[in-house]
Amino acid sequence: MKPVKIDNPNNTYAPCKGEYHQMFPTPIFQGKLNLNHKEIAQHCRDVVTRCEKGNPETEYTTYFDNDLREETHNQPWYNSFANRMKDSYIQFIRDMWYIPTSDINRHNIHLFTWVNVYNEPHQHETHNHVKSRLSGTYYVSTDNSSEPIKFFNPNMSSVFGHSGNDDKMNYTEQFEGAGTPGGMTDLEFRPQNGDFMLWPSYLLHTVPMAKARDNYER
């Protein structure tokens, strides 16, 4: 097929005017908790020291120990934390998905929580959370060297339009993506103390191993 002829190939560049529409969003909520982060961080350190040691894939978390998780549930600050999370869950599914919430309350929401304390050898491989609608993280002790949590595009097939480009894209001081405006590969969030996030549980995410630094903790 012959190319379409134009009257003057030297005409000034003049694309059509219009608007780009970013469709099919993935909602992620970022908020702040007004709790005693130092007190909570100390509890996290104390409880994780009693996790079974020797396996860097499990020794940093109370996820696998019911007794240690129950100890966290009995802390004086935990009830306030849990209520805020449950209320935020209700608001999220109401705002984002129009899910009826008249029959949902703090007493019939299943909130499964655990403590992670990452040191130098620890990382969390790419995963999502099955049998769950929303997932989240509350950050009680971070600094400028803390590794970010990384989320992956749930529609990875859409990134074919990159043509090999994974350019860094800064959205805010804490959010940085890789990809192009029309197709993001991943999104990183660099937390600060008191931040919490909620996201759909189907989102694949990972926490990379820390770069070598003495006394690293997150």
PDB file of C-alpha atoms in Angstrom:
ATOM      1  CA  MET A   1       0.000   0.000   0.000  1.00  0.00           C
ATOM      2  CA  LYS A   2       1.360   3.389  -0.969  1.00  0.00           C
ATOM      3  CA  PRO A   3       1.716   6.016   1.761  1.00  0.00           C
ATOM      4  CA  VAL A   4      -0.956   8.695   1.902  1.00  0.00           C
ATOM      5  CA  LYS A   5       0.119  11.793   0.026  1.00  0.00           C
ATOM      6  CA  ILE A   6       0.094  15.143   1.757  1.00  0.00           C
ATOM      7  CA  ASP A   7       0.025  18.540   0.135  1.00  0.00           C
ATOM      8  CA  ASN A   8       3.140  19.882   1.796  1.00  0.00           C
ATOM      9  CA  PRO A   9       5.504  17.601   3.756  1.00  0.00           C
ATOM     10  CA  ASN A  10       7.137  20.679   5.298  1.00  0.00           C
ATOM     11  CA  ASN A  11       4.008  21.856   7.125  1.00  0.00           C
ATOM     12  CA  THR A  12       4.453  22.781  10.801  1.00  0.00           C
ATOM     13  CA  TYR A  13       3.932  19.866  13.190  1.00  0.00           C
ATOM     14  CA  ALA A  14       0.227  19.993  14.081  1.00  0.00           C
ATOM     15  CA  PRO A  15      -1.241  17.001  15.942  1.00  0.00           C
ATOM     16  CA  CYS A  16      -4.955  17.005  16.664  1.00  0.00           C
ATOM     17  CA  LYS A  17      -6.062  18.608  19.904  1.00  0.00           C
ATOM     18  CA  GLY A  18      -7.767  16.468  22.512  1.00  0.00           C
ATOM     19  CA  GLU A  19      -7.356  14.850  25.920  1.00  0.00           C
ATOM     20  CA  TYR A  20      -5.678  11.737  27.237  1.00  0.00           C
ATOM     21  CA  HIS A  21      -7.852   9.629  29.542  1.00  0.00           C
ATOM     22  CA  GLN A  22      -6.183   7.329  32.062  1.00  0.00           C
ATOM     23  CA  MET A  23      -8.643   4.445  32.350  1.00  0.00           C
ATOM     24  CA  PHE A  24      -8.889   1.252  34.411  1.00  0.00           C
ATOM     25  CA  PRO A  25      -7.307   2.571  37.629  1.00  0.00           C
ATOM     26  CA  THR A  26      -5.877   0.544  40.505  1.00  0.00           C
ATOM     27  CA  PRO A  27      -6.699   2.374  43.752  1.00  0.00           C
ATOM     28  CA  ILE A  28      -3.995   2.651  46.427  1.00  0.00           C
ATOM     29  CA  PHE A  29      -4.673   4.625  49.605  1.00  0.00           C
ATOM     30  CA  GLN A  30      -1.919   6.452  51.513  1.00  0.00           C
ATOM     31  CA  GLY A  31      -2.666   7.769  54.986  1.00  0.00           C
ATOM     32  CA  LYS A  32      -1.120   8.645  58.342  1.00  0.00           C
ATOM     33  CA  LEU A  33      -1.702   7.162  61.787  1.00  0.00           C
ATOM     34  CA  ASN A  34      -1.388   9.352  64.869  1.00  0.00           C
ATOM     35  CA  LEU A  35      -0.041   6.742  67.268  1.00  0.00           C
ATOM     36  CA  ASN A  36       3.075   6.442  69.427  1.00  0.00           C
ATOM     37  CA  HIS A  37       5.329   5.039  66.716  1.00  0.00           C
ATOM     38  CA  LYS A  38       8.367   4.723  69.005  1.00  0.00           C
ATOM     39  CA  GLU A  39       6.419   2.639  71.525  1.00  0.00           C
ATOM     40  CA  ILE A  40       5.000   0.433  68.790  1.00  0.00           C
ATOM     41  CA  ALA A  41       8.412   0.065  67.130  1.00  0.00           C
ATOM     42  CA  GLN A  42       9.917  -1.147  70.399  1.00  0.00           C
ATOM     43  CA  HIS A  43       7.172  -3.742  70.765  1.00  0.00           C
ATOM     44  CA  CYS A  44       7.849  -4.886  67.194  1.00  0.00           C
ATOM     45  CA  ARG A  45      11.551  -5.337  67.962  1.00  0.00           C
ATOM     46  CA  ASP A  46      10.822  -7.209  71.177  1.00  0.00           C
ATOM     47  CA  VAL A  47       8.282  -9.595  69.704  1.00  0.00           C
ATOM     48  CA  VAL A  48      10.325 -10.409  66.592  1.00  0.00           C
ATOM     49  CA  THR A  49      13.377 -11.284  68.710  1.00  0.00           C
ATOM     50  CA  ARG A  50      11.341 -14.272  69.913  1.00  0.00           C
ATOM     51  CA  CYS A  51      10.652 -15.571  66.409  1.00  0.00           C
ATOM     52  CA  GLU A  52      12.412 -18.821  65.581  1.00  0.00           C
ATOM     53  CA  LYS A  53      15.823 -17.926  64.135  1.00  0.00           C
ATOM     54  CA  GLY A  54      17.921 -19.506  61.430  1.00  0.00           C
ATOM     55  CA  ASN A  55      15.764 -19.012  58.349  1.00  0.00           C
ATOM     56  CA  PRO A  56      16.087 -15.510  56.848  1.00  0.00           C
ATOM     57  CA  GLU A  57      12.799 -16.029  54.991  1.00  0.00           C
ATOM     58  CA  THR A  58      10.752 -16.338  58.200  1.00  0.00           C
ATOM     59  CA  GLU A  59      12.799 -15.103  61.183  1.00  0.00           C
ATOM     60  CA  TYR A  60      11.824 -11.443  60.666  1.00  0.00           C
ATOM     61  CA  THR A  61       8.035 -11.934  60.927  1.00  0.00           C
ATOM     62  CA  THR A  62       5.377 -13.045  63.414  1.00  0.00           C
ATOM     63  CA  TYR A  63       3.151 -14.166  60.527  1.00  0.00           C
ATOM     64  CA  PHE A  64       3.724 -17.853  61.317  1.00  0.00           C
ATOM     65  CA  ASP A  65       3.431 -17.637  65.131  1.00  0.00           C
ATOM     66  CA  ASN A  66      -0.100 -17.348  66.523  1.00  0.00           C
ATOM     67  CA  ASP A  67       1.096 -16.713  70.088  1.00  0.00           C
ATOM     68  CA  LEU A  68       3.308 -13.796  69.086  1.00  0.00           C
ATOM     69  CA  ARG A  69       0.568 -12.277  66.946  1.00  0.00           C
ATOM     70  CA  GLU A  70      -1.833 -12.573  69.877  1.00  0.00           C
ATOM     71  CA  GLU A  71       0.692 -10.756  72.053  1.00  0.00           C
ATOM     72  CA  THR A  72       0.557  -7.835  69.619  1.00  0.00           C
ATOM     73  CA  HIS A  73      -3.240  -7.891  69.685  1.00  0.00           C
ATOM     74  CA  ASN A  74      -3.129  -7.439  73.466  1.00  0.00           C
ATOM     75  CA  GLN A  75      -1.022  -4.268  73.395  1.00  0.00           C
ATOM     76  CA  PRO A  76      -2.764  -1.127  74.764  1.00  0.00           C
ATOM     77  CA  TRP A  77      -2.445   0.709  71.420  1.00  0.00           C
ATOM     78  CA  TYR A  78      -3.658  -2.149  69.245  1.00  0.00           C
ATOM     79  CA  ASN A  79      -7.396  -1.609  69.645  1.00  0.00           C
ATOM     80  CA  SER A  80      -7.124   1.978  68.421  1.00  0.00           C
ATOM     81  CA  PHE A  81      -4.985   0.847  65.487  1.00  0.00           C
ATOM     82  CA  ALA A  82      -7.388  -1.952  64.552  1.00  0.00           C
ATOM     83  CA  ASN A  83     -10.446   0.306  64.703  1.00  0.00           C
ATOM     84  CA  ARG A  84      -8.814   2.876  62.425  1.00  0.00           C
ATOM     85  CA  MET A  85      -7.871   0.165  59.935  1.00  0.00           C
ATOM     86  CA  LYS A  86     -11.348  -1.345  59.917  1.00  0.00           C
ATOM     87  CA  ASP A  87     -12.984   2.046  59.462  1.00  0.00           C
ATOM     88  CA  SER A  88     -10.550   2.854  56.650  1.00  0.00           C
ATOM     89  CA  TYR A  89     -11.345  -0.481  55.018  1.00  0.00           C
ATOM     90  CA  ILE A  90     -15.048   0.345  55.022  1.00  0.00           C
ATOM     91  CA  GLN A  91     -14.409   3.796  53.568  1.00  0.00           C
ATOM     92  CA  PHE A  92     -12.120   2.387  50.867  1.00  0.00           C
ATOM     93  CA  ILE A  93     -14.544  -0.221  49.523  1.00  0.00           C
ATOM     94  CA  ARG A  94     -17.398   2.290  49.749  1.00  0.00           C
ATOM     95  CA  ASP A  95     -15.536   5.046  47.899  1.00  0.00           C
ATOM     96  CA  MET A  96     -13.727   2.953  45.292  1.00  0.00           C
ATOM     97  CA  TRP A  97     -16.097   0.076  44.542  1.00  0.00           C
ATOM     98  CA  TYR A  98     -19.510   1.220  45.820  1.00  0.00           C
ATOM     99  CA  ILE A  99     -19.793  -1.947  47.915  1.00  0.00           C
ATOM    100  CA  PRO A 100     -22.792  -1.750  50.286  1.00  0.00           C
ATOM    101  CA  THR A 101     -21.490  -1.437  53.840  1.00  0.00           C
ATOM    102  CA  SER A 102     -24.643  -1.126  55.947  1.00  0.00           C
ATOM    103  CA  ASP A 103     -24.150  -4.666  57.280  1.00  0.00           C
ATOM    104  CA  ILE A 104     -20.389  -4.276  57.880  1.00  0.00           C
ATOM    105  CA  ASN A 105     -18.937  -3.096  61.189  1.00  0.00           C
ATOM    106  CA  ARG A 106     -15.810  -3.360  63.304  1.00  0.00           C
ATOM    107  CA  HIS A 107     -16.981  -6.626  64.826  1.00  0.00           C
ATOM    108  CA  ASN A 108     -17.481  -8.635  61.640  1.00  0.00           C
ATOM    109  CA  ILE A 109     -14.425  -7.513  59.649  1.00  0.00           C
ATOM    110  CA  HIS A 110     -11.603 -10.058  59.748  1.00  0.00           C
ATOM    111  CA  LEU A 111      -8.349  -8.154  60.303  1.00  0.00           C
ATOM    112  CA  PHE A 112      -5.266 -10.382  60.129  1.00  0.00           C
ATOM    113  CA  THR A 113      -2.153  -8.529  61.299  1.00  0.00           C
ATOM    114  CA  TRP A 114       1.459  -9.430  61.900  1.00  0.00           C
ATOM    115  CA  VAL A 115       4.804  -7.722  62.571  1.00  0.00           C
ATOM    116  CA  ASN A 116       7.777  -7.593  60.196  1.00  0.00           C
ATOM    117  CA  VAL A 117      11.199  -6.229  61.167  1.00  0.00           C
ATOM    118  CA  TYR A 118      13.619  -6.224  58.235  1.00  0.00           C
ATOM    119  CA  ASN A 119      17.362  -6.218  58.906  1.00  0.00           C
ATOM    120  CA  GLU A 120      20.288  -6.623  56.492  1.00  0.00           C
ATOM    121  CA  PRO A 121      19.634 -10.176  55.196  1.00  0.00           C
ATOM    122  CA  HIS A 122      15.863  -9.944  54.889  1.00  0.00           C
ATOM    123  CA  GLN A 123      13.613  -9.480  51.898  1.00  0.00           C
ATOM    124  CA  HIS A 124      10.119 -10.486  50.850  1.00  0.00           C
ATOM    125  CA  GLU A 125       9.790 -12.087  47.444  1.00  0.00           C
ATOM    126  CA  THR A 126       7.087 -11.019  45.002  1.00  0.00           C
ATOM    127  CA  HIS A 127       3.669 -12.166  46.207  1.00  0.00           C
ATOM    128  CA  ASN A 128       0.045 -11.190  46.690  1.00  0.00           C
ATOM    129  CA  HIS A 129      -2.506 -12.069  49.373  1.00  0.00           C
ATOM    130  CA  VAL A 130      -5.136 -14.663  48.565  1.00  0.00           C
ATOM    131  CA  LYS A 131      -8.534 -14.946  50.294  1.00  0.00           C
ATOM    132  CA  SER A 132      -8.432 -11.219  51.025  1.00  0.00           C
ATOM    133  CA  ARG A 133      -9.965  -8.070  49.559  1.00  0.00           C
ATOM    134  CA  LEU A 134      -7.605  -5.371  50.880  1.00  0.00           C
ATOM    135  CA  SER A 135      -4.060  -5.513  52.180  1.00  0.00           C
ATOM    136  CA  GLY A 136      -1.946  -2.884  53.846  1.00  0.00           C
ATOM    137  CA  THR A 137       1.208  -1.890  55.693  1.00  0.00           C
ATOM    138  CA  TYR A 138       1.768   0.448  58.638  1.00  0.00           C
ATOM    139  CA  TYR A 139       5.320   1.803  58.954  1.00  0.00           C
ATOM    140  CA  VAL A 140       6.527   2.528  62.483  1.00  0.00           C
ATOM    141  CA  SER A 141      10.303   2.833  62.026  1.00  0.00           C
ATOM    142  CA  THR A 142      11.956   3.925  58.772  1.00  0.00           C
ATOM    143  CA  ASP A 143      14.694   6.258  57.577  1.00  0.00           C
ATOM    144  CA  ASN A 144      16.042   7.594  54.300  1.00  0.00           C
ATOM    145  CA  SER A 145      17.870   4.337  53.580  1.00  0.00           C
ATOM    146  CA  SER A 146      14.800   2.126  54.026  1.00  0.00           C
ATOM    147  CA  GLU A 147      14.042   0.023  50.983  1.00  0.00           C
ATOM    148  CA  PRO A 148      10.733   0.839  49.273  1.00  0.00           C
ATOM    149  CA  ILE A 149       7.824  -1.486  48.794  1.00  0.00           C
ATOM    150  CA  LYS A 150       7.384  -2.175  45.074  1.00  0.00           C
ATOM    151  CA  PHE A 151       4.045  -2.865  43.363  1.00  0.00           C
ATOM    152  CA  PHE A 152       3.723  -4.397  39.908  1.00  0.00           C
ATOM    153  CA  ASN A 153       1.237  -3.469  37.206  1.00  0.00           C
ATOM    154  CA  PRO A 154      -1.643  -5.989  37.408  1.00  0.00           C
ATOM    155  CA  ASN A 155      -2.101  -5.632  33.639  1.00  0.00           C
ATOM    156  CA  MET A 156       1.477  -6.360  32.657  1.00  0.00           C
ATOM    157  CA  SER A 157       0.491  -7.122  29.073  1.00  0.00           C
ATOM    158  CA  SER A 158      -0.323  -3.426  28.651  1.00  0.00           C
ATOM    159  CA  VAL A 159       3.312  -2.378  28.966  1.00  0.00           C
ATOM    160  CA  PHE A 160       4.216  -3.682  25.502  1.00  0.00           C
ATOM    161  CA  GLY A 161       3.895  -0.063  24.367  1.00  0.00           C
ATOM    162  CA  HIS A 162       7.076   0.838  26.255  1.00  0.00           C
ATOM    163  CA  SER A 163       9.198  -0.307  23.300  1.00  0.00           C
ATOM    164  CA  GLY A 164      11.841  -1.256  25.839  1.00  0.00           C
ATOM    165  CA  ASN A 165      11.574   1.958  27.867  1.00  0.00           C
ATOM    166  CA  ASP A 166      11.448   1.742  31.663  1.00  0.00           C
ATOM    167  CA  ASP A 167      12.061   5.390  32.462  1.00  0.00           C
ATOM    168  CA  LYS A 168      11.882   6.596  36.048  1.00  0.00           C
ATOM    169  CA  MET A 169       8.765   8.636  36.712  1.00  0.00           C
ATOM    170  CA  ASN A 170       8.447  10.682  39.916  1.00  0.00           C
ATOM    171  CA  TYR A 171       4.853  11.214  41.016  1.00  0.00           C
ATOM    172  CA  THR A 172       5.414  12.541  44.537  1.00  0.00           C
ATOM    173  CA  GLU A 173       8.337  12.681  46.957  1.00  0.00           C
ATOM    174  CA  GLN A 174       7.455   9.140  48.037  1.00  0.00           C
ATOM    175  CA  PHE A 175       6.085   7.521  44.855  1.00  0.00           C
ATOM    176  CA  GLU A 176       8.336   6.637  41.929  1.00  0.00           C
ATOM    177  CA  GLY A 177       7.314   4.552  38.941  1.00  0.00           C
ATOM    178  CA  ALA A 178       9.060   2.864  36.035  1.00  0.00           C
ATOM    179  CA  GLY A 179       7.659   2.858  32.526  1.00  0.00           C
ATOM    180  CA  THR A 180       5.953   5.506  30.436  1.00  0.00           C
ATOM    181  CA  PRO A 181       2.883   7.731  30.924  1.00  0.00           C
ATOM    182  CA  GLY A 182       0.828   5.192  28.983  1.00  0.00           C
ATOM    183  CA  GLY A 183       2.084   1.996  30.597  1.00  0.00           C
ATOM    184  CA  MET A 184       3.727   1.663  33.996  1.00  0.00           C
ATOM    185  CA  THR A 185       5.733  -1.456  34.881  1.00  0.00           C
ATOM    186  CA  ASP A 186       6.012  -0.922  38.626  1.00  0.00           C
ATOM    187  CA  LEU A 187       5.524   1.626  41.390  1.00  0.00           C
ATOM    188  CA  GLU A 188       7.752   2.130  44.439  1.00  0.00           C
ATOM    189  CA  PHE A 189       6.715   3.778  47.701  1.00  0.00           C
ATOM    190  CA  ARG A 190       9.336   5.091  50.126  1.00  0.00           C
ATOM    191  CA  PRO A 191       7.699   5.202  53.549  1.00  0.00           C
ATOM    192  CA  GLN A 192       8.036   7.601  56.441  1.00  0.00           C
ATOM    193  CA  ASN A 193       7.184   6.912  60.072  1.00  0.00           C
ATOM    194  CA  GLY A 194       3.434   6.789  60.588  1.00  0.00           C
ATOM    195  CA  ASP A 195       2.538   6.107  56.957  1.00  0.00           C
ATOM    196  CA  PHE A 196       0.097   3.378  56.129  1.00  0.00           C
ATOM    197  CA  MET A 197      -1.129   2.076  52.813  1.00  0.00           C
ATOM    198  CA  LEU A 198      -4.117   0.048  51.644  1.00  0.00           C
ATOM    199  CA  TRP A 199      -4.300  -1.689  48.272  1.00  0.00           C
ATOM    200  CA  PRO A 200      -6.291  -4.438  46.509  1.00  0.00           C
ATOM    201  CA  SER A 201      -4.931  -7.785  47.681  1.00  0.00           C
ATOM    202  CA  TYR A 202      -4.452  -9.053  44.141  1.00  0.00           C
ATOM    203  CA  LEU A 203      -1.583  -6.594  43.569  1.00  0.00           C
ATOM    204  CA  LEU A 204       1.790  -8.304  43.316  1.00  0.00           C
ATOM    205  CA  HIS A 205       4.363  -6.599  45.515  1.00  0.00           C
ATOM    206  CA  THR A 206       7.811  -7.142  46.972  1.00  0.00           C
ATOM    207  CA  VAL A 207      10.244  -5.720  49.533  1.00  0.00           C
ATOM    208  CA  PRO A 208      13.838  -5.974  48.244  1.00  0.00           C
ATOM    209  CA  MET A 209      16.861  -6.791  50.359  1.00  0.00           C
ATOM    210  CA  ALA A 210      18.491  -3.786  51.973  1.00  0.00           C
ATOM    211  CA  LYS A 211      21.715  -2.390  50.631  1.00  0.00           C
ATOM    212  CA  ALA A 212      24.571  -3.096  53.025  1.00  0.00           C
ATOM    213  CA  ARG A 213      24.452  -0.761  56.026  1.00  0.00           C
ATOM    214  CA  ASP A 214      25.264  -1.379  59.679  1.00  0.00           C
ATOM    215  CA  ASN A 215      22.268  -1.687  62.015  1.00  0.00           C
ATOM    216  CA  TYR A 216      19.746  -1.508  59.185  1.00  0.00           C
ATOM    217  CA  GLU A 217      16.164  -1.809  60.408  1.00  0.00           C
ATOM    218  CA  ARG A 218      12.785  -1.343  58.858  1.00  0.00           C
TER     219      ARG A 218
END
